[in-house]
Short mmCIF file of C-alpha atoms and ligand atoms in Angstrom, two decimals:
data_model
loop_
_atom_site.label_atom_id
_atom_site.label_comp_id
_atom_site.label_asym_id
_atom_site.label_seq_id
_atom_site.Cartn_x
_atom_site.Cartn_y
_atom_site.Cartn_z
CA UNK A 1 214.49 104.56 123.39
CA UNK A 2 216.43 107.69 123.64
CA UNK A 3 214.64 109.31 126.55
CA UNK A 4 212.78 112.47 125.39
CA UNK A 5 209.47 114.09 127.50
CA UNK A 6 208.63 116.37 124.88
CA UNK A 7 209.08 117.55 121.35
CA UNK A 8 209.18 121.29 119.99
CA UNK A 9 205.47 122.15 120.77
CA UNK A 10 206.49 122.08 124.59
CA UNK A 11 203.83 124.13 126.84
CA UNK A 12 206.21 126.28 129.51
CA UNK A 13 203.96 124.92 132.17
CA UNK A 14 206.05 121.65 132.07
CA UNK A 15 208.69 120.62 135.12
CA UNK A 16 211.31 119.56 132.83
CA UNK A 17 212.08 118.62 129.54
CA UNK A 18 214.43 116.67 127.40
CA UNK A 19 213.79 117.19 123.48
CA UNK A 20 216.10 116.18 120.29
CA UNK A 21 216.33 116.87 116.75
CA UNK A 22 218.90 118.81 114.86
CA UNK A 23 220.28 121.83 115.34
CA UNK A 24 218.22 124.67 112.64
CA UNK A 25 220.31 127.71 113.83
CA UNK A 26 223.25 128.72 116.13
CA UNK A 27 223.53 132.35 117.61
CA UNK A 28 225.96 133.21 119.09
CA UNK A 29 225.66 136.52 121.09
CA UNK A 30 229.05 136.18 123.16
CA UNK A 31 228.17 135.28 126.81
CA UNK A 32 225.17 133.78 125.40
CA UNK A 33 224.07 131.48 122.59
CA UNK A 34 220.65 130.85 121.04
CA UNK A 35 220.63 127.15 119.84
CA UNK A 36 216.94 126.92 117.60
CA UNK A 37 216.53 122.90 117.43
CA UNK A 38 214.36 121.67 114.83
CA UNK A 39 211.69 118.43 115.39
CA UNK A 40 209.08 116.87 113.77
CA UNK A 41 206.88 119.78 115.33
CA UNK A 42 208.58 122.37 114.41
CA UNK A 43 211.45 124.85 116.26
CA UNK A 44 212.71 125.52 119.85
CA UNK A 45 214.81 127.77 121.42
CA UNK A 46 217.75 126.75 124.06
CA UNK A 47 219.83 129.74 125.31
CA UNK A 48 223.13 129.09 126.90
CA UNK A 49 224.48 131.34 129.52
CA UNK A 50 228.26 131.10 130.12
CA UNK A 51 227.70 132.62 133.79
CA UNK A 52 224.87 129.97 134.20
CA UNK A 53 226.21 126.97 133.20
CA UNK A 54 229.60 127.06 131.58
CA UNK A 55 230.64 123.25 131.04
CA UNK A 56 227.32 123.27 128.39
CA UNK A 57 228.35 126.67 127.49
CA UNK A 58 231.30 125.40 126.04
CA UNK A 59 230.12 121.99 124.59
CA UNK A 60 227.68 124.13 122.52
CA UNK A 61 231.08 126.23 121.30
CA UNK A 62 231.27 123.34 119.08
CA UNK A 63 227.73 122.37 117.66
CA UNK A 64 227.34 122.85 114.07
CA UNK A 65 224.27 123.14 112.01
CA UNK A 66 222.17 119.72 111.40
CA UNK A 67 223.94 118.20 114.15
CA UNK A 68 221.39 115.60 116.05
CA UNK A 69 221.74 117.28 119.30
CA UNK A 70 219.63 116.06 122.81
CA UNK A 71 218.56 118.66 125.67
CA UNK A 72 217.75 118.51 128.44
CA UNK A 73 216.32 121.09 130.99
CA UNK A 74 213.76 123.97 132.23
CA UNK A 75 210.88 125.17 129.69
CA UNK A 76 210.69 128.69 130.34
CA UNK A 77 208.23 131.34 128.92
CA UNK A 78 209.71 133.19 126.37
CA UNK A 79 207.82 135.86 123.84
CA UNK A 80 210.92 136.25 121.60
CA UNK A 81 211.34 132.70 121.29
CA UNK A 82 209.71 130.63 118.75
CA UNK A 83 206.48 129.25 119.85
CA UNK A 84 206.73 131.61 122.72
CA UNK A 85 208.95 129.10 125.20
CA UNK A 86 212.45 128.63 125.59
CA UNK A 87 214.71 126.30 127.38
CA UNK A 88 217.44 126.79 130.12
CA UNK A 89 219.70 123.72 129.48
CA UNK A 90 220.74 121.33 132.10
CA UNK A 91 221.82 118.48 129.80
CA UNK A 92 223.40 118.72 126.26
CA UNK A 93 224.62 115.99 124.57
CA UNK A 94 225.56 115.52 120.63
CA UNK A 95 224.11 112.30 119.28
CA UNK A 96 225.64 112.98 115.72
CA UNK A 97 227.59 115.24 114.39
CA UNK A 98 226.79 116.88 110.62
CA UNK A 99 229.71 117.32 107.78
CA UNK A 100 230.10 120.89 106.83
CA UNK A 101 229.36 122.84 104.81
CA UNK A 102 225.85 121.79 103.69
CA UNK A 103 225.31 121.18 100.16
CA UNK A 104 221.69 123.12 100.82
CA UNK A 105 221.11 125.43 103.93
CA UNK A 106 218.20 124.45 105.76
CA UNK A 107 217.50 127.48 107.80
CA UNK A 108 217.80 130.56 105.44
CA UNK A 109 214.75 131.07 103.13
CA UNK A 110 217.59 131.23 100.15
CA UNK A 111 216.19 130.85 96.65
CA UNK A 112 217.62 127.68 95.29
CA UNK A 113 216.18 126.15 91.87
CA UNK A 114 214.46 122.82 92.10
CA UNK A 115 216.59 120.67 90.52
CA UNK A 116 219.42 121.81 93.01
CA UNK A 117 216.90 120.65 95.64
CA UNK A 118 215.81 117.45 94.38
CA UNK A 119 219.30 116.84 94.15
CA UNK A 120 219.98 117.12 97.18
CA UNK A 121 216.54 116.15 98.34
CA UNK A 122 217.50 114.51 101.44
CA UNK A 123 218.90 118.18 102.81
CA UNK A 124 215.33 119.95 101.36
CA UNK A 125 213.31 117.19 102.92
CA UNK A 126 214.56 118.94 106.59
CA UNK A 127 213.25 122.03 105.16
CA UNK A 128 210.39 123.29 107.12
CA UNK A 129 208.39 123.88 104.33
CA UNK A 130 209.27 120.80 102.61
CA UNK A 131 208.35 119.00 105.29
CA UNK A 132 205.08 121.06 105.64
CA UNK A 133 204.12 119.61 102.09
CA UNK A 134 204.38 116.08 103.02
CA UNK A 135 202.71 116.53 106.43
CA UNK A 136 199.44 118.17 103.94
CA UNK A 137 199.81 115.13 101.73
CA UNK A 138 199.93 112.55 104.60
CA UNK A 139 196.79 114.13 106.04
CA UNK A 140 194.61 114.65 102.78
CA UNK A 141 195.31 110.72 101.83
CA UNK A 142 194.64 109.60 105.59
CA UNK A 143 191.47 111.76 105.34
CA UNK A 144 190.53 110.46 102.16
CA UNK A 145 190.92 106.51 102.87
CA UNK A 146 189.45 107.69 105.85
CA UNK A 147 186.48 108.87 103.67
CA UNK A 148 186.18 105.77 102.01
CA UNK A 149 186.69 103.56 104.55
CA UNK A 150 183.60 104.68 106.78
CA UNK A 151 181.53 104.20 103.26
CA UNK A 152 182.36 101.21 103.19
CA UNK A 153 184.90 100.65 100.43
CA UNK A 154 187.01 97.96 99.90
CA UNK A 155 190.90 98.70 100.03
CA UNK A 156 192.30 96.63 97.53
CA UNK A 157 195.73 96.25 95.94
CA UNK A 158 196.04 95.63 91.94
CA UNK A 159 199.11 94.52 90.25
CA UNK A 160 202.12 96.64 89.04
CA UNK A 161 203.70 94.08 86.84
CA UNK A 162 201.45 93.43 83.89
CA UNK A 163 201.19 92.06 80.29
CA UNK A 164 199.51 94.88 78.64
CA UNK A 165 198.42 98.72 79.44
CA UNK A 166 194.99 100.31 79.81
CA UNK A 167 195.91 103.43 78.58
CA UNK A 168 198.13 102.93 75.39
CA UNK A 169 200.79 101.33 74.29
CA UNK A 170 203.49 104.33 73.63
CA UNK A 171 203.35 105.00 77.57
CA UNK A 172 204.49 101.91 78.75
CA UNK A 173 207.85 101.26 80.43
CA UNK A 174 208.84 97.80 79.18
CA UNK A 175 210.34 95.66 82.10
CA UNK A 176 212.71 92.04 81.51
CA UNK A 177 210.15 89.34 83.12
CA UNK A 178 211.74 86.79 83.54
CA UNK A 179 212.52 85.60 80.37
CA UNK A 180 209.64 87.54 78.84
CA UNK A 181 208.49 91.17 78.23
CA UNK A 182 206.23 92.81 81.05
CA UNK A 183 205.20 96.61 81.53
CA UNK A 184 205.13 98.49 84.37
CA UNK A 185 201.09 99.22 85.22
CA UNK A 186 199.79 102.53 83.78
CA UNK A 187 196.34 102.42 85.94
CA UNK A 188 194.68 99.61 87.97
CA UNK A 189 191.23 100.37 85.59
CA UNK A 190 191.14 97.05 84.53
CA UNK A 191 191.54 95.16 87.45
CA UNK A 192 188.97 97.85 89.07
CA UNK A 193 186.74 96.61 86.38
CA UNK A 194 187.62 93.10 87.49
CA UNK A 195 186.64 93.74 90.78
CA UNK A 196 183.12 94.48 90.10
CA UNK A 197 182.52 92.09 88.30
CA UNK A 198 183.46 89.80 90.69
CA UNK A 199 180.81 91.46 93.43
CA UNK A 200 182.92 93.70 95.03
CA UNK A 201 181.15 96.52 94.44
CA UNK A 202 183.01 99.66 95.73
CA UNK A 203 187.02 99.32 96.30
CA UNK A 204 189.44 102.32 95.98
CA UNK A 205 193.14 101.79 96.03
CA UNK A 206 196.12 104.05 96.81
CA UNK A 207 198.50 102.73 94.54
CA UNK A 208 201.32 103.74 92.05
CA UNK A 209 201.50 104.51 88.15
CA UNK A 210 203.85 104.46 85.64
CA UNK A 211 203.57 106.69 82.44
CA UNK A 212 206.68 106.82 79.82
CA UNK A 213 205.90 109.72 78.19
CA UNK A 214 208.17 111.88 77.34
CA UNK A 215 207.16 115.68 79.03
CA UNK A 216 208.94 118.45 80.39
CA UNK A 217 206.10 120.29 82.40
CA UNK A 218 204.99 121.27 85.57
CA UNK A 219 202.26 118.82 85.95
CA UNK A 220 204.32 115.48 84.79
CA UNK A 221 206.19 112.56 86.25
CA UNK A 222 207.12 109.18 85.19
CA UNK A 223 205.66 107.68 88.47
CA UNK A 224 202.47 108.60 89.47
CA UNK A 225 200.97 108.35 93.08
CA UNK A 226 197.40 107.46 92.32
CA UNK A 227 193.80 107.05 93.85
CA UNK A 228 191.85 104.72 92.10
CA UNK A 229 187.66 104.65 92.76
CA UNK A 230 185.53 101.82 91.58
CA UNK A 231 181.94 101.22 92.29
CA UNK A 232 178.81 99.23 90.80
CA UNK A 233 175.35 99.67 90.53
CA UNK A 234 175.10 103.15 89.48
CA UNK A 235 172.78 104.81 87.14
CA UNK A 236 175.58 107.09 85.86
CA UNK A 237 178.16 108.83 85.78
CA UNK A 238 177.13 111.39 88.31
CA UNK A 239 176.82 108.89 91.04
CA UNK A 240 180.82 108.40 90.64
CA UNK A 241 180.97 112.32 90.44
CA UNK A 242 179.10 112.70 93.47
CA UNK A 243 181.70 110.20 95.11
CA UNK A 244 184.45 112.05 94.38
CA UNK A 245 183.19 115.48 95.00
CA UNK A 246 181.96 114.46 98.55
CA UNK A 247 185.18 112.78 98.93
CA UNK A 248 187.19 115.91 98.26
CA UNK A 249 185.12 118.36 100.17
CA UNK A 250 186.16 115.85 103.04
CA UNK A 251 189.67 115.63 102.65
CA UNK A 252 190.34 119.17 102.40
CA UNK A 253 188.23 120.19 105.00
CA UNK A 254 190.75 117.49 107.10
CA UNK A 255 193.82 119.89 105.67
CA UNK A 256 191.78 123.08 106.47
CA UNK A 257 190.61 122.22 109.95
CA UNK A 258 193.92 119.83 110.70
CA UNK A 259 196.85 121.75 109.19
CA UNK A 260 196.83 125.29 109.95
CA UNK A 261 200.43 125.13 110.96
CA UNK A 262 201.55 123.85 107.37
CA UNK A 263 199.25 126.19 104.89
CA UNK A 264 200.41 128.58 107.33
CA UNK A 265 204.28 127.76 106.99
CA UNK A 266 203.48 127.17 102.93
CA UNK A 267 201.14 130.64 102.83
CA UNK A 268 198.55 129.02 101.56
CA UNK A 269 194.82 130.52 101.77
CA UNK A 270 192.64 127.15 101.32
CA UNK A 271 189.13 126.97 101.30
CA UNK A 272 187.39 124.05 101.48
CA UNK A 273 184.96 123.83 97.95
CA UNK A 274 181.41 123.73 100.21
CA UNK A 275 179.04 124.32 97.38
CA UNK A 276 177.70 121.58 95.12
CA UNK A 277 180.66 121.08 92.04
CA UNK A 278 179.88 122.57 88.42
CA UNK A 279 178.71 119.95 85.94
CA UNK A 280 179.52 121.38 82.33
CA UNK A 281 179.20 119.34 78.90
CA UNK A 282 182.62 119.41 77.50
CA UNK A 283 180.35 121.26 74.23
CA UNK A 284 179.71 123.84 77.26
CA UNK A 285 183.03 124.01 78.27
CA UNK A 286 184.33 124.64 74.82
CA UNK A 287 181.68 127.59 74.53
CA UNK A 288 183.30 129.31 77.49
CA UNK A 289 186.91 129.20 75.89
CA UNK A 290 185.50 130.63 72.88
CA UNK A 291 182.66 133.41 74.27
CA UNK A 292 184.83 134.54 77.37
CA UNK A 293 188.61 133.96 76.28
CA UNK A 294 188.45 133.42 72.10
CA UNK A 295 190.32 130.28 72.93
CA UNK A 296 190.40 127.51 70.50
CA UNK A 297 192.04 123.98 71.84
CA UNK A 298 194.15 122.44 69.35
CA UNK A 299 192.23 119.36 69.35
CA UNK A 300 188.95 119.69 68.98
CA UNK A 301 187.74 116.18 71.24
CA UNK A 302 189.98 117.55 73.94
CA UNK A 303 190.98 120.27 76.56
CA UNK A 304 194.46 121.65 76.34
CA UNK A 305 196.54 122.64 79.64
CA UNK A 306 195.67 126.69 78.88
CA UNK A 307 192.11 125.56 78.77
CA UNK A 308 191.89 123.65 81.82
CA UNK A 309 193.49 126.87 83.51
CA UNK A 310 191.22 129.69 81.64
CA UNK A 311 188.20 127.55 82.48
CA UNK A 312 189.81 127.66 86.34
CA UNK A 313 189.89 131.21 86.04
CA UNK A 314 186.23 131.28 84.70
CA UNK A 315 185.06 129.63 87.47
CA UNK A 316 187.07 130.62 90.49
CA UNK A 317 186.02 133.72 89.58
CA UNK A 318 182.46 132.41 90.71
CA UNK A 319 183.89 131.36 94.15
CA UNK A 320 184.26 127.14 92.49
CA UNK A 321 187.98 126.17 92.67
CA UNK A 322 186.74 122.39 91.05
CA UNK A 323 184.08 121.31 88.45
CA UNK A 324 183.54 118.48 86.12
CA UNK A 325 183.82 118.62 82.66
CA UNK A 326 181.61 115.48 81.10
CA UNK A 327 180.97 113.95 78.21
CA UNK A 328 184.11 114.17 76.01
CA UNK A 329 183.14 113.26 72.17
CA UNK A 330 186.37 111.13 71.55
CA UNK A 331 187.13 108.48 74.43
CA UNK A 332 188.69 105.38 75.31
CA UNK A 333 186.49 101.52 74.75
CA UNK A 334 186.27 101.14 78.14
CA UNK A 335 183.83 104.35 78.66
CA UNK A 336 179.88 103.84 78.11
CA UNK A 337 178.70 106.38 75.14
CA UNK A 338 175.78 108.02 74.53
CA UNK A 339 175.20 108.03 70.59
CA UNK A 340 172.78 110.36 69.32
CA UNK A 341 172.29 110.45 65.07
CA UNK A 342 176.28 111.47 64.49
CA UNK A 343 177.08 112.66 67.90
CA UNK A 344 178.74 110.41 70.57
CA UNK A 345 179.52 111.86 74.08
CA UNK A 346 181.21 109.10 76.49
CA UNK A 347 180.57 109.30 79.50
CA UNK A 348 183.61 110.09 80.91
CA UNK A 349 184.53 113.24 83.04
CA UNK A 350 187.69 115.26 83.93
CA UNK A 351 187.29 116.64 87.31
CA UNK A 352 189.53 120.37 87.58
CA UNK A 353 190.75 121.84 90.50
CA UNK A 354 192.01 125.42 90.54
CA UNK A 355 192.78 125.27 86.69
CA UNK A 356 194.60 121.79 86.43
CA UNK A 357 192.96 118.31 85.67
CA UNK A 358 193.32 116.50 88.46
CA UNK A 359 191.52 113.12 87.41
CA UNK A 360 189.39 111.04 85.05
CA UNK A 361 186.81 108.67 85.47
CA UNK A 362 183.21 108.10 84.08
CA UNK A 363 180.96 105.29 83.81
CA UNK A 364 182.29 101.96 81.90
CA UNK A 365 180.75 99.92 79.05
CA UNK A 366 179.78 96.58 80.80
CA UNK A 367 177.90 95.53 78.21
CA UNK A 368 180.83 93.28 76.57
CA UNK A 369 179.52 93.23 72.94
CA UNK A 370 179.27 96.56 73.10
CA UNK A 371 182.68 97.21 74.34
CA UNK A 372 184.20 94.84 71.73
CA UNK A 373 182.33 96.76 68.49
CA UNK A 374 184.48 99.97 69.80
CA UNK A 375 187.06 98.56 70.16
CA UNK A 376 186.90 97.45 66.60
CA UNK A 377 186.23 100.97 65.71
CA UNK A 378 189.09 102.08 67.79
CA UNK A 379 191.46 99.65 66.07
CA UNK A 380 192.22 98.52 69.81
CA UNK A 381 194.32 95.13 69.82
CA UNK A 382 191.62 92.67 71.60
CA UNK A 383 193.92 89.97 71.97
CA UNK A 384 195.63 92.37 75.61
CA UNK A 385 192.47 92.46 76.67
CA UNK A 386 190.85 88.78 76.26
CA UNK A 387 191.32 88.28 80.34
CA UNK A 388 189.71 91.75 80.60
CA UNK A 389 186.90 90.62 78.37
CA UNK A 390 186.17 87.71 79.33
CA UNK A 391 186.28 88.03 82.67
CA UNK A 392 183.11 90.97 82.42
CA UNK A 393 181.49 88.61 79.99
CA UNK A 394 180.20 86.09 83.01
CA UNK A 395 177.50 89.39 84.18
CA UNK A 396 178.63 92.54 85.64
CA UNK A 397 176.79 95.14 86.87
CA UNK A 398 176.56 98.63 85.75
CA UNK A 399 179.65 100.41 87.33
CA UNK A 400 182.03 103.47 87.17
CA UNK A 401 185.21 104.90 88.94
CA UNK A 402 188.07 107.45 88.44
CA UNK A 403 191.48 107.59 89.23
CA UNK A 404 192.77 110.77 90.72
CA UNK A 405 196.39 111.98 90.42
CA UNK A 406 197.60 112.16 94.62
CA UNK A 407 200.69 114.27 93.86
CA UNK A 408 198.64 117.04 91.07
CA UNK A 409 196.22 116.90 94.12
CA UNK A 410 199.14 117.87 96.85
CA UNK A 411 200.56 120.19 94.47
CA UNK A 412 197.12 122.40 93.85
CA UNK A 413 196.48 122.19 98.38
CA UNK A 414 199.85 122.78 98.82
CA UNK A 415 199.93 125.72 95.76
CA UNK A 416 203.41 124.23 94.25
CA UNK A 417 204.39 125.71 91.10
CA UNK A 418 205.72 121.58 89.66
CA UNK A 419 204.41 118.44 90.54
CA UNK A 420 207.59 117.68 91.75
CA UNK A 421 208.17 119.28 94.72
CA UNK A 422 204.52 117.47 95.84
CA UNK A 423 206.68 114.46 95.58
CA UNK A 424 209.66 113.32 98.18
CA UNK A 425 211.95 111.38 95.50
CA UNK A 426 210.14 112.26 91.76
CA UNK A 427 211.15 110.93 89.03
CA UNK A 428 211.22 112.11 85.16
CA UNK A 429 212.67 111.25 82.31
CA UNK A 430 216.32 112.88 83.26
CA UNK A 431 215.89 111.70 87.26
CA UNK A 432 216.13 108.37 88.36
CA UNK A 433 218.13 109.69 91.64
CA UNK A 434 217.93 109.93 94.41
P1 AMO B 1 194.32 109.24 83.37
O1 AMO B 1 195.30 108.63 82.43
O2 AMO B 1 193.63 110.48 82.93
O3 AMO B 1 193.15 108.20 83.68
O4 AMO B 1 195.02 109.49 84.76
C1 AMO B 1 194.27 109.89 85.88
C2 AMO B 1 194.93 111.04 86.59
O5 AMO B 1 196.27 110.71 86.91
C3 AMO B 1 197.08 111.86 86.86
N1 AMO B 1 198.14 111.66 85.89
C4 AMO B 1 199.39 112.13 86.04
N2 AMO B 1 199.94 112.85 87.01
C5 AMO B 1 201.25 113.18 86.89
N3 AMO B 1 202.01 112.79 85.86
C6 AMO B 1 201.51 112.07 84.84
N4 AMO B 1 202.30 111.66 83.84
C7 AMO B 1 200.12 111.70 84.90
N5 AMO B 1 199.30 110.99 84.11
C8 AMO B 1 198.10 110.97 84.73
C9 AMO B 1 196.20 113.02 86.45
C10 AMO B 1 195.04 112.30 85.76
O6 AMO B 1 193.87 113.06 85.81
N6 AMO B 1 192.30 104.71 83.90
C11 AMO B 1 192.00 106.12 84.05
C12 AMO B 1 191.29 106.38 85.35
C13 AMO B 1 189.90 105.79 85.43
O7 AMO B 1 189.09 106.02 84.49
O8 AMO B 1 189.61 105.11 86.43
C14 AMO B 1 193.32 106.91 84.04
O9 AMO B 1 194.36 106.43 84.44
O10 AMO B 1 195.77 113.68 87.63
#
C-alpha cells in the first residue's frame, strides 16, 4: 500500500504525517501557497514556503485541481486552517494528474442544476456534500440491518428475475430470458410471503426494485433501493408498525448521534422521532385534509402527494415528523381486510415521514381461500400467482411486513429536494447513464 499515517482528521499532536487525496483548492499567495487536499474525512491544509523549502515549492507550481497528490510532513496547529491543523511539507509527490478544465468544479459552492450533475456524476460524487449524502445513507442502512440483525432477523436475498409482478402488470420492465419473456422484480412481497410460510419467521432484505412507470417527479425512479420486512405470528398490523417505528427511531438516532459532520456539511437540523408514532384511520386522515386544509384527494380510496405533505404539515406541527396512515378502503389481494356491512378497510398502512410516503406494508391474507375470492373480485390473473398460492396453501401462519423505499428515506434525513440526488447513479425514464 501507498504509505499514508493519517488522513484529513489529523490531530497536530502527531510526529509526522503523510496523507493523500486530491487536491480541493490551490492558493497561491506568491512566496507561499495554500494546497487544501481533500480525503475521505474531509479537508487539509499544506502551505508551501518558497524560503522553506523551494524544490516542493516549485513542484506544487504545477499541481492542478483534482490531481491525486501524496504529502508528506509536520502537522502543525493552525486556527485558520481547516480543522484547525495544517501541514509543513517535507514530501510532495503527484500520483495522478487531473485533465483540465473540469466539466463540474468541486470546490466552489456554484449552483449547477441536477441533471448537469448527474451527468457528470462522477465529478459531483467528490463533492463534499455529495459525498456527505452517501456517508448518511451508508450509516442509516448499517444501523438499520444493524437493528434487525440483533432482533434476530433473517437476511435473506429474493430473486430479481421473475415470471410475474406483485404489484401490477403496467410497471413491469419486460427482460429477453432466454428464449422467453421475464420481468425485472417490482418487490420481493411474494417471496417474503414465501418465507414464512416456510418457518422463517422474521427476514428483512436490502434489495433492489424495478418500477416502469412513467413519472417525472421528485420522489420517482425506475430503480428502487428497497428494505423489505417480513414477520409471522402477529396479531396485526400494529405489531409490523411497531417494527418499523422502533426500527426507524434506531437508525436515525445512528445518523443523529454518528453523523454530525454530514447534517452539518448538508445543514440539516434532524431530530430523532422519540415519541410513540401517530396511528390515524385513513377515514381520519381524510377528515384532517378536509377540516384543517379543505383538501379533497382525487381519488377517494387514496392519498395524493399534496396530501401526504399537508398531513406532514399537520403533524409536524405537533412535534411528529412520521405517522401511519392504516386501513386504506381499496387494497391489493394480498392484504387481510376487515369487512364490516359495506365497508372494507385492509389492513394495510402507509408510514409518512416529514410529508412524503416513505413505505407500505400491513398484515397479509394467509388464509388462501380467502385470498383467492379477492382476487376474483379484483379480476387478478391467478394463473402468476399459482406458485404463490400454493405454496401458502400447505399452513402459514399469520404474518405481515412492509417494504420501505431506502433512497425516499435518504432523501427526507438528508432534506434533498429529488430522490435523485439520494442516489449515486439514478436512473429514470430519460437516464440510463452513467
Ligand atoms: P410499494 O409499491 O408501496 O409497496 O413500495 C414501497 C415503497 O417503495 C418506495 N417506492 C418508490 N421509491 C422511488 N421510486 C419509485 N418509483 C417507487 N415506488 C415505490 C416508496 C414506497 O412506499 N410490496 C409492497 C411492500 C410490502 O407490502 O411489503 C410494495 O412494494 O417509498
Amino acid at each position: 500500500m501507498i504509505e499514508r499515517t493519517h488522513t484529513s482528521a489529523v490531530e497536530p499532536d502527531a510526529e509526522s504525517v503523510a496523507i493523500a487525496g486530491h487536491v480541493h483548492e490551490i492558493r497561491d499567495l506568491g512566496g507561499l501557497v495554500f494546497l487544501i487536499v481533500r480525503d475521505r474525512e474531509g479537508l487539509i491544509q499544506v502551505v508551501f514556503k518558497e524560503e522553506r523549502e523551494p524544490e516542493l515549492f516549485e513542484a506544487v507550481g504545477d499541481a492542478r485541481s483534482e490531481d491525486v497528490v501524496r504529502v508528506g510532513g509536520e502537522p502543525i496547529e493552525s486556527d485558520q486552517a481547516p480543522g484547525g491543523v495544517e501541514i509543513a511539507p517535507t514530501e510532495y509527490e503527484v500520483l495522478d494528474a487531473a485533465d483540465s478544465p473540469l466539466p463540474l468544479e468541486i470546490s466552489k459552492d456554484i449552483d449547477v442544476d441536477l441533471s448537469t450533475r448527474l451527468d457528470n456524476r462522477a465529478l459531483d460524487l467528490r463533492k463534499p456534500a455529495t459525498a456527505a449524502v452517501v456517508t448518511l445513507r451508508s450509516k442509516l442502512m448499517t444501523a438499520m440491518e444493524e437493528w434487525f440483525d440483533e432482533q434476530g432477523f433473517v437476511d435473506i436475498k429474493t430473486p430479481l428475475i421473475s415470471k410475474g409482478g406483485a404489484e401490477g402488470g403496467a410497471e413491469l420492465f419486460p427482460i429477453l430470458y432466454y428464449d422467453r419473456d421475464a420481468f425485472l422484480s417490482q418487490s420481493p412481497q411474494l417471496y417474503k410471503q414465501i418465507l414464512m410460510a416456510a418457518g422463517y419467521e422474521a427476514v428483512y432484505e436490502t434489495g433492489t426494485a424495478f418500477r416502469a412507470e412513467d413519472f417525472a417527479t421528485s420522489r420517482h425512479v425506475s430503480e428502487i433501493a428497497m428494505f423489505d420486512v417480513e414477520l409471522a405470528y402477529i396479531d396485526d398490523h400494529h405489531d409490523v408498525m411497531d417494527v418499523q417505528e422502533e426500527s426507524l427511531r434506531y437508525a436515525i438516532r445512528a445518523v443523529v448521534e454518528g453523523a454530525d459532520r454530514e447534517l452539518d456539511l448538508l445543514d440539516v437540523d434532524l431530530e430523532v422521532p422519540e415519541d410513540d408514532f401517530p396511528r390515524i384511520t385513513f377515514d381520519e386522515a381524510l377528515n384532517v385534509l378536509e377540516t384543517e386544509f379543505g383538501h379533497f384527494p382525487d381519488d377517494p380510496t387514496d392519498l395524493d402527494t399534496e396530501g401526504e405533505k399537508l398531513l406532514g404539515e399537520y403533524f409536524e406541527a405537533q412535534g411528529q415528523p412520521a405517522f401511519f396512515v392504516v386501513g386504506y378502503p381499496d387494497e391489493k389481494f394480498y392484504y387481510m381486510q376487515d369487512v364490516e356491512g359495506d365497508e372494507i378497510a385492509s389492513r394495510k398502512f402507509d408510514l409518512i415521514y416529514k410529508g412524503q410516503e416513505l413505505s407500505s406494508g400491513g398484515q397479509r391474507e394467509h388464509h388462501v381461500d380467502r385470498m383467492v375470492e379477492v382476487m376474483e373480485a379484483e379480476g387478478v390473473e391467478q394463473a402468476n400467482f399459482e406458485f404463490y398460492i400454493e405454496a401458502l396453501s400447505f399452513g402459514t401462519p399469520p404474518h405481515g411486513g412492509y417494504g420501505l423505499g431506502i433512497d425516499r428515506l435518504v432523501q427526507q434525513v438528508a432534506d434533498l429536494d429529488n430522490i435523485k440526488e439520494a442516489i449515486m447513479f439514478p436512473r429514470d425514464p430519460n437516464r440510463l447513464e452513467p
